[in-house]
């Protein structure tokens, strides 16, 4: 069953963000993932907590592949850099 990683973020260091984006995209593809959406939040529909300004959704064939990517040695340095470039909230869901 497919799994979807959702991220809601604010870029806090645009130079770092720009430098890590191609490496993140390549690692994501190598792990079997793909970007379904990445861009600004268009409008808040419900809820009291304001979202961060950007959002993304990444699809993986399975939850195991999504978790393997997130916990992989290849993604670890990218994740560390991402935390310097972004303020983010991230979660994964599985369909089915």
PDB file of C-alpha atoms in Angstrom:
ATOM      1  CA  UNK A   1       0.000   0.000   0.000  1.00  0.00           C
ATOM      2  CA  UNK A   2       1.332   3.453  -0.815  1.00  0.00           C
ATOM      3  CA  UNK A   3       2.547   5.739   1.948  1.00  0.00           C
ATOM      4  CA  UNK A   4       2.642   9.524   1.896  1.00  0.00           C
ATOM      5  CA  UNK A   5       5.091  11.713   3.789  1.00  0.00           C
ATOM      6  CA  UNK A   6       3.633  15.143   4.525  1.00  0.00           C
ATOM      7  CA  UNK A   7       5.816  18.107   5.430  1.00  0.00           C
ATOM      8  CA  UNK A   8       4.795  21.594   6.476  1.00  0.00           C
ATOM      9  CA  UNK A   9       7.719  23.991   6.660  1.00  0.00           C
ATOM     10  CA  UNK A  10       9.191  27.437   6.767  1.00  0.00           C
ATOM     11  CA  UNK A  11      12.531  28.061   5.081  1.00  0.00           C
ATOM     12  CA  UNK A  12      14.869  29.741   7.565  1.00  0.00           C
ATOM     13  CA  UNK A  13      18.072  29.612   5.479  1.00  0.00           C
ATOM     14  CA  UNK A  14      17.346  29.910   1.770  1.00  0.00           C
ATOM     15  CA  UNK A  15      20.960  29.286   0.690  1.00  0.00           C
ATOM     16  CA  UNK A  16      21.102  25.992   2.620  1.00  0.00           C
ATOM     17  CA  UNK A  17      17.651  25.047   1.351  1.00  0.00           C
ATOM     18  CA  UNK A  18      18.700  25.630  -2.263  1.00  0.00           C
ATOM     19  CA  UNK A  19      21.893  23.616  -1.789  1.00  0.00           C
ATOM     20  CA  UNK A  20      20.205  20.586  -0.255  1.00  0.00           C
ATOM     21  CA  UNK A  21      17.124  20.422  -2.517  1.00  0.00           C
ATOM     22  CA  UNK A  22      18.790  18.589  -5.448  1.00  0.00           C
ATOM     23  CA  UNK A  23      20.447  16.087  -3.076  1.00  0.00           C
ATOM     24  CA  UNK A  24      17.136  15.468  -1.309  1.00  0.00           C
ATOM     25  CA  UNK A  25      15.321  14.946  -4.616  1.00  0.00           C
ATOM     26  CA  UNK A  26      17.963  12.502  -5.876  1.00  0.00           C
ATOM     27  CA  UNK A  27      17.936  10.512  -2.607  1.00  0.00           C
ATOM     28  CA  UNK A  28      14.136  10.446  -2.615  1.00  0.00           C
ATOM     29  CA  UNK A  29      14.010   9.067  -6.174  1.00  0.00           C
ATOM     30  CA  UNK A  30      16.721   6.504  -5.403  1.00  0.00           C
ATOM     31  CA  UNK A  31      14.632   5.274  -2.453  1.00  0.00           C
ATOM     32  CA  UNK A  32      11.564   4.816  -4.674  1.00  0.00           C
ATOM     33  CA  UNK A  33       9.812   8.020  -3.619  1.00  0.00           C
ATOM     34  CA  UNK A  34       8.438  10.845  -5.705  1.00  0.00           C
ATOM     35  CA  UNK A  35       7.277  14.377  -5.068  1.00  0.00           C
ATOM     36  CA  UNK A  36       3.529  14.830  -5.530  1.00  0.00           C
ATOM     37  CA  UNK A  37       3.449  18.422  -4.323  1.00  0.00           C
ATOM     38  CA  UNK A  38       5.837  21.025  -2.990  1.00  0.00           C
ATOM     39  CA  UNK A  39       4.856  24.658  -2.767  1.00  0.00           C
ATOM     40  CA  UNK A  40       3.085  27.333  -0.793  1.00  0.00           C
ATOM     41  CA  UNK A  41       0.058  26.619   1.368  1.00  0.00           C
ATOM     42  CA  UNK A  42      -2.817  28.120  -0.633  1.00  0.00           C
ATOM     43  CA  UNK A  43      -5.414  28.594   2.091  1.00  0.00           C
ATOM     44  CA  UNK A  44      -6.247  27.390   5.597  1.00  0.00           C
ATOM     45  CA  UNK A  45      -9.563  25.547   5.530  1.00  0.00           C
ATOM     46  CA  UNK A  46      -9.949  24.509   9.185  1.00  0.00           C
ATOM     47  CA  UNK A  47      -8.162  24.631  12.496  1.00  0.00           C
ATOM     48  CA  UNK A  48      -6.848  27.118  14.988  1.00  0.00           C
ATOM     49  CA  UNK A  49      -3.133  26.572  14.415  1.00  0.00           C
ATOM     50  CA  UNK A  50      -1.728  28.435  11.427  1.00  0.00           C
ATOM     51  CA  UNK A  51       0.303  26.225   9.090  1.00  0.00           C
ATOM     52  CA  UNK A  52       3.846  27.044   8.130  1.00  0.00           C
ATOM     53  CA  UNK A  53       3.951  28.687   4.685  1.00  0.00           C
ATOM     54  CA  UNK A  54       5.177  25.742   2.562  1.00  0.00           C
ATOM     55  CA  UNK A  55       3.917  22.164   2.226  1.00  0.00           C
ATOM     56  CA  UNK A  56       4.980  18.996   0.472  1.00  0.00           C
ATOM     57  CA  UNK A  57       3.708  15.483  -0.116  1.00  0.00           C
ATOM     58  CA  UNK A  58       6.056  12.646  -1.083  1.00  0.00           C
ATOM     59  CA  UNK A  59       4.748   9.250  -2.209  1.00  0.00           C
ATOM     60  CA  UNK A  60       6.441   5.889  -1.568  1.00  0.00           C
ATOM     61  CA  UNK A  61       5.252   2.462  -2.742  1.00  0.00           C
ATOM     62  CA  UNK A  62       5.074   1.234   0.880  1.00  0.00           C
ATOM     63  CA  UNK A  63       5.287   2.485   4.446  1.00  0.00           C
ATOM     64  CA  UNK A  64       8.406   0.346   4.919  1.00  0.00           C
ATOM     65  CA  UNK A  65      10.135   2.167   2.029  1.00  0.00           C
ATOM     66  CA  UNK A  66       9.156   5.573   3.404  1.00  0.00           C
ATOM     67  CA  UNK A  67      10.508   4.707   6.848  1.00  0.00           C
ATOM     68  CA  UNK A  68      13.637   3.101   5.390  1.00  0.00           C
ATOM     69  CA  UNK A  69      14.340   6.308   3.462  1.00  0.00           C
ATOM     70  CA  UNK A  70      13.749   8.547   6.489  1.00  0.00           C
ATOM     71  CA  UNK A  71      16.014   6.398   8.679  1.00  0.00           C
ATOM     72  CA  UNK A  72      18.676   5.679   6.026  1.00  0.00           C
ATOM     73  CA  UNK A  73      22.367   6.531   6.230  1.00  0.00           C
ATOM     74  CA  UNK A  74      22.072   8.278   2.858  1.00  0.00           C
ATOM     75  CA  UNK A  75      19.331  10.623   4.112  1.00  0.00           C
ATOM     76  CA  UNK A  76      20.904  11.272   7.557  1.00  0.00           C
ATOM     77  CA  UNK A  77      23.252  14.102   6.464  1.00  0.00           C
ATOM     78  CA  UNK A  78      20.527  15.640   4.296  1.00  0.00           C
ATOM     79  CA  UNK A  79      18.118  15.477   7.246  1.00  0.00           C
ATOM     80  CA  UNK A  80      20.663  17.236   9.492  1.00  0.00           C
ATOM     81  CA  UNK A  81      21.156  19.990   6.906  1.00  0.00           C
ATOM     82  CA  UNK A  82      17.408  20.242   6.344  1.00  0.00           C
ATOM     83  CA  UNK A  83      16.935  20.964  10.039  1.00  0.00           C
ATOM     84  CA  UNK A  84      19.352  23.898   9.692  1.00  0.00           C
ATOM     85  CA  UNK A  85      17.530  25.210   6.615  1.00  0.00           C
ATOM     86  CA  UNK A  86      13.899  24.686   7.681  1.00  0.00           C
ATOM     87  CA  UNK A  87      11.501  24.768  10.566  1.00  0.00           C
ATOM     88  CA  UNK A  88       9.297  21.767   9.800  1.00  0.00           C
ATOM     89  CA  UNK A  89       6.579  19.364  10.883  1.00  0.00           C
ATOM     90  CA  UNK A  90       6.558  15.966   9.165  1.00  0.00           C
ATOM     91  CA  UNK A  91       4.437  12.822   9.337  1.00  0.00           C
ATOM     92  CA  UNK A  92       3.705   9.737   7.272  1.00  0.00           C
ATOM     93  CA  UNK A  93       0.393   8.030   6.483  1.00  0.00           C
ATOM     94  CA  UNK A  94      -0.359   4.686   4.845  1.00  0.00           C
ATOM     95  CA  UNK A  95      -3.302   4.160   2.531  1.00  0.00           C
ATOM     96  CA  UNK A  96      -5.576   1.165   2.702  1.00  0.00           C
TER      97      UNK A  96
END
